[in-house]
Amino acid sequence: MDTFTRYLKAQGMVLLFGGLVGPIFLAVFFATGSDPVLKWMFYAGLVTTAAGVLAALALTNHAEKSAARDRYLQQHGVLGLARVTSLTETGVRINDQPLVKVGLQVTGPGLTPFDVEERITASVTRLPIITAGHLVVLVDPATRQYQIDWQRSGVVSGTLPAQFTITEDNATYDLSGQPEPLMEIMQILRQHGIPLGAEIDVRANPAVREQVTDIVRRVARGRPDGRC
């Protein structure tokens, strides 16, 4: 989304939540022939309209910074695991979805473990991921800024399937809901620039294939039923 589109979206939100009063006052003042009795409408409308424009610019600037941070974390962030240490309701609902306060303990390669609190809109798809107990995050080690990766979190939590077929074994192994080995595999995929998708074929990359196979087999040895 470009800057101008973000500004239009922000201006629309400002107008929706009361910013329309200023332009209405100005329109009424000029429509009545600039009646001196209604001069207060001109000043009130001018101030309100200017405040609305400034608010929209501030929202746009915030959105730009958030987008830049997210892009940086996607490209350079460390893949970490955040354990859910607490989950409390705030009593607030956004778009008829509960806003919850989640305590997280973040760990990862090269990271000093740290605790944070995050307010999350617990949608129907997100709530099962949160209650499963672990979230995947992308972290800037220097600033500890982080971003929750909901797709990877879904895999780690078990709400999305994580099955691995090894042709040499003529078997499919299920690692769904097992954070530690799945994080190892996702670290390998990220290091080799392989995006996480519904299906991932690593046969064309022998190095990745060998590493992933070793992890799956290592975990499988502890589960003779074929579910790792």
Protein backbone atom coordinates (compact mmCIF):
# COMPACT_ATOMS: atom_id res chain seq x y z
CA MET A 1 0.00 0.00 0.00
CA ASP A 2 1.52 3.36 -1.04
CA THR A 3 1.67 6.47 1.14
CA PHE A 4 -1.18 8.30 -0.63
CA THR A 5 -3.50 5.31 -0.26
CA ARG A 6 -2.62 5.08 3.43
CA TYR A 7 -3.38 8.79 3.83
CA LEU A 8 -6.78 8.45 2.14
CA LYS A 9 -7.59 5.50 4.40
CA ALA A 10 -6.51 7.45 7.49
CA GLN A 11 -8.47 10.54 6.40
CA GLY A 12 -11.54 8.38 5.90
CA MET A 13 -11.21 7.03 9.44
CA VAL A 14 -10.84 10.56 10.84
CA LEU A 15 -13.96 11.72 8.97
CA LEU A 16 -15.87 8.66 10.14
CA PHE A 17 -15.05 9.32 13.79
CA GLY A 18 -16.09 12.96 13.99
CA GLY A 19 -13.76 14.72 11.58
CA LEU A 20 -16.66 15.45 9.24
CA VAL A 21 -17.97 18.11 11.63
CA GLY A 22 -15.37 20.68 10.50
CA PRO A 23 -16.17 20.55 6.76
CA ILE A 24 -19.91 20.64 7.58
CA PHE A 25 -19.50 23.80 9.67
CA LEU A 26 -17.52 25.46 6.87
CA ALA A 27 -20.09 24.43 4.26
CA VAL A 28 -22.96 25.81 6.35
CA PHE A 29 -21.10 29.09 6.99
CA PHE A 30 -20.38 29.74 3.30
CA ALA A 31 -23.81 28.45 2.18
CA THR A 32 -25.50 31.10 4.34
CA GLY A 33 -23.50 33.88 2.73
CA SER A 34 -20.88 34.15 5.50
CA ASP A 35 -23.45 35.35 8.02
CA PRO A 36 -21.57 37.18 10.83
CA VAL A 37 -23.86 35.51 13.37
CA LEU A 38 -22.45 32.16 12.29
CA LYS A 39 -18.84 33.32 12.26
CA TRP A 40 -18.11 30.94 15.13
CA MET A 41 -18.91 28.11 12.70
CA PHE A 42 -16.14 29.31 10.40
CA TYR A 43 -13.48 29.27 13.13
CA ALA A 44 -14.72 26.03 14.68
CA GLY A 45 -14.89 24.39 11.26
CA LEU A 46 -11.44 25.64 10.31
CA VAL A 47 -9.83 24.37 13.51
CA THR A 48 -11.65 21.02 13.36
CA THR A 49 -10.76 20.48 9.70
CA ALA A 50 -7.10 21.34 10.30
CA ALA A 51 -7.01 18.99 13.30
CA GLY A 52 -8.51 16.24 11.16
CA VAL A 53 -5.85 16.67 8.47
CA LEU A 54 -3.07 16.62 11.09
CA ALA A 55 -4.57 13.50 12.69
CA ALA A 56 -4.71 11.77 9.30
CA LEU A 57 -1.07 12.69 8.63
CA ALA A 58 -0.06 11.33 12.05
CA LEU A 59 -1.91 8.06 11.39
CA THR A 60 -0.28 7.79 7.96
CA ASN A 61 3.17 8.34 9.45
CA HIS A 62 2.53 5.66 12.08
CA ALA A 63 1.34 3.22 9.41
CA GLU A 64 4.43 3.95 7.29
CA LYS A 65 6.76 3.28 10.22
CA SER A 66 4.91 0.06 11.10
CA ALA A 67 5.10 -1.15 7.50
CA ALA A 68 8.83 -0.36 7.34
CA ARG A 69 9.43 -2.21 10.61
CA ASP A 70 7.47 -5.23 9.38
CA ARG A 71 9.46 -5.31 6.12
CA TYR A 72 12.73 -5.14 8.05
CA LEU A 73 11.72 -7.96 10.39
CA GLN A 74 10.57 -10.12 7.49
CA GLN A 75 13.95 -9.71 5.81
CA HIS A 76 16.38 -9.54 8.73
CA GLY A 77 14.53 -10.62 11.88
CA VAL A 78 15.58 -13.62 13.97
CA LEU A 79 13.03 -16.42 14.05
CA GLY A 80 12.10 -16.93 17.70
CA LEU A 81 9.60 -18.86 19.78
CA ALA A 82 7.35 -17.03 22.23
CA ARG A 83 5.84 -19.12 25.01
CA VAL A 84 2.47 -17.88 26.24
CA THR A 85 2.87 -17.23 29.97
CA SER A 86 -0.47 -15.54 30.63
CA LEU A 87 -3.76 -14.86 28.90
CA THR A 88 -6.33 -12.42 30.28
CA GLU A 89 -9.42 -10.73 28.89
CA THR A 90 -9.47 -6.95 28.68
CA GLY A 91 -13.25 -6.62 28.43
CA VAL A 92 -12.82 -4.78 25.12
CA ARG A 93 -14.15 -6.02 21.79
CA ILE A 94 -13.00 -4.86 18.35
CA ASN A 95 -15.29 -5.70 15.43
CA ASP A 96 -17.13 -8.06 17.82
CA GLN A 97 -13.88 -9.91 18.57
CA PRO A 98 -12.34 -9.97 22.08
CA LEU A 99 -9.14 -8.05 22.75
CA VAL A 100 -6.92 -10.15 25.02
CA LYS A 101 -3.71 -9.40 26.88
CA VAL A 102 -1.07 -12.06 26.30
CA GLY A 103 2.15 -12.47 28.27
CA LEU A 104 5.01 -13.87 26.19
CA GLN A 105 8.50 -15.17 26.96
CA VAL A 106 10.58 -14.83 23.79
CA THR A 107 13.60 -17.05 23.05
CA GLY A 108 15.60 -17.72 19.91
CA PRO A 109 19.08 -18.15 18.40
CA GLY A 110 21.35 -15.34 19.60
CA LEU A 111 18.56 -13.77 21.66
CA THR A 112 18.66 -13.05 25.36
CA PRO A 113 15.26 -14.32 26.58
CA PHE A 114 12.86 -11.50 27.40
CA ASP A 115 9.26 -11.08 28.54
CA VAL A 116 6.67 -8.88 26.85
CA GLU A 117 2.95 -8.24 26.96
CA GLU A 118 0.95 -8.01 23.76
CA ARG A 119 -2.67 -7.00 23.18
CA ILE A 120 -4.14 -9.17 20.45
CA THR A 121 -7.51 -9.22 18.76
CA ALA A 122 -8.43 -12.87 19.31
CA SER A 123 -10.26 -13.77 16.12
CA VAL A 124 -11.75 -17.21 15.55
CA THR A 125 -8.58 -18.32 13.75
CA ARG A 126 -6.11 -16.72 16.16
CA LEU A 127 -7.59 -17.80 19.50
CA PRO A 128 -6.81 -21.55 19.08
CA ILE A 129 -3.24 -20.63 18.11
CA ILE A 130 -2.82 -18.48 21.23
CA THR A 131 -4.32 -21.05 23.60
CA ALA A 132 -2.03 -23.76 22.18
CA GLY A 133 0.74 -22.03 24.12
CA HIS A 134 3.39 -20.98 21.58
CA LEU A 135 3.72 -18.25 18.96
CA VAL A 136 6.43 -17.80 16.35
CA VAL A 137 7.91 -14.30 16.23
CA LEU A 138 10.40 -12.37 14.11
CA VAL A 139 12.68 -10.35 16.39
CA ASP A 140 15.19 -7.53 15.95
CA PRO A 141 17.89 -8.51 18.51
CA ALA A 142 19.15 -4.92 18.78
CA THR A 143 15.83 -3.33 19.71
CA ARG A 144 13.73 -6.35 20.76
CA GLN A 145 11.03 -5.19 18.39
CA TYR A 146 9.07 -8.17 17.19
CA GLN A 147 6.30 -9.28 14.90
CA ILE A 148 4.06 -12.31 15.38
CA ASP A 149 4.18 -14.65 12.38
CA TRP A 150 0.67 -16.10 12.40
CA GLN A 151 1.24 -18.58 9.58
CA ARG A 152 4.25 -20.17 11.28
CA SER A 153 2.45 -19.94 14.63
CA GLY A 154 -0.42 -21.95 13.16
CA VAL A 155 2.00 -24.72 12.17
CA VAL A 156 3.74 -24.78 15.56
CA SER A 157 0.45 -24.75 17.46
CA GLY A 158 -0.98 -27.70 15.55
CA THR A 159 -3.92 -25.79 14.10
CA LEU A 160 -2.26 -26.22 10.69
CA PRO A 161 -0.94 -29.66 9.66
CA ALA A 162 2.78 -30.39 9.58
CA GLN A 163 3.29 -33.69 7.77
CA PHE A 164 6.53 -34.81 6.16
CA THR A 165 6.78 -37.55 3.55
CA ILE A 166 10.12 -39.34 3.22
CA THR A 167 10.16 -41.45 0.08
CA GLU A 168 13.07 -43.63 1.25
CA ASP A 169 11.04 -44.64 4.30
CA ASN A 170 7.83 -44.94 2.30
CA ALA A 171 6.16 -43.13 5.20
CA THR A 172 4.56 -39.85 6.20
CA TYR A 173 5.39 -38.44 9.62
CA ASP A 174 3.20 -36.01 11.53
CA LEU A 175 4.95 -33.33 13.58
CA SER A 176 1.84 -31.20 14.11
CA GLY A 177 1.91 -29.22 17.35
CA GLN A 178 5.55 -29.99 18.22
CA PRO A 179 7.27 -26.59 18.57
CA GLU A 180 10.93 -27.59 18.98
CA PRO A 181 11.48 -29.76 15.86
CA LEU A 182 9.20 -27.57 13.77
CA MET A 183 11.19 -24.48 14.75
CA GLU A 184 14.39 -26.26 13.72
CA ILE A 185 12.88 -27.06 10.33
CA MET A 186 11.54 -23.54 9.85
CA GLN A 187 14.96 -22.11 10.73
CA ILE A 188 16.53 -24.26 7.99
CA LEU A 189 13.91 -23.24 5.42
CA ARG A 190 14.35 -19.55 6.29
CA GLN A 191 18.15 -19.77 6.06
CA HIS A 192 17.80 -21.14 2.52
CA GLY A 193 15.15 -18.62 1.48
CA ILE A 194 12.38 -21.21 1.16
CA PRO A 195 8.97 -19.70 1.98
CA LEU A 196 6.49 -21.55 4.15
CA GLY A 197 3.55 -22.79 2.10
CA ALA A 198 0.81 -25.38 2.14
CA GLU A 199 3.20 -27.83 0.47
CA ILE A 200 6.99 -27.62 0.38
CA ASP A 201 9.08 -29.83 -1.90
CA VAL A 202 12.76 -29.81 -0.89
CA ARG A 203 13.87 -32.66 -3.14
CA ALA A 204 15.58 -30.18 -5.46
CA ASN A 205 17.76 -28.94 -2.59
CA PRO A 206 19.82 -31.88 -1.26
CA ALA A 207 21.29 -29.93 1.68
CA VAL A 208 17.89 -28.81 2.97
CA ARG A 209 16.37 -32.21 2.28
CA GLU A 210 19.05 -33.99 4.31
CA GLN A 211 18.73 -31.63 7.28
CA VAL A 212 14.93 -31.79 7.36
CA THR A 213 14.95 -35.58 6.95
CA ASP A 214 17.40 -35.97 9.84
CA ILE A 215 15.16 -33.93 12.15
CA VAL A 216 12.00 -35.81 11.16
CA ARG A 217 13.65 -39.20 11.59
CA ARG A 218 15.19 -38.18 14.91
CA VAL A 219 11.77 -37.28 16.28
CA ALA A 220 10.10 -40.29 14.63
CA ARG A 221 12.34 -42.72 16.50
CA GLY A 222 10.49 -41.81 19.67
CA ARG A 223 7.05 -42.57 18.17
CA PRO A 224 6.72 -46.04 16.65
CA ASP A 225 3.12 -45.34 15.59
CA GLY A 226 4.36 -43.01 12.83
CA ARG A 227 3.14 -39.82 14.52
CA CYS A 228 6.23 -37.96 15.59
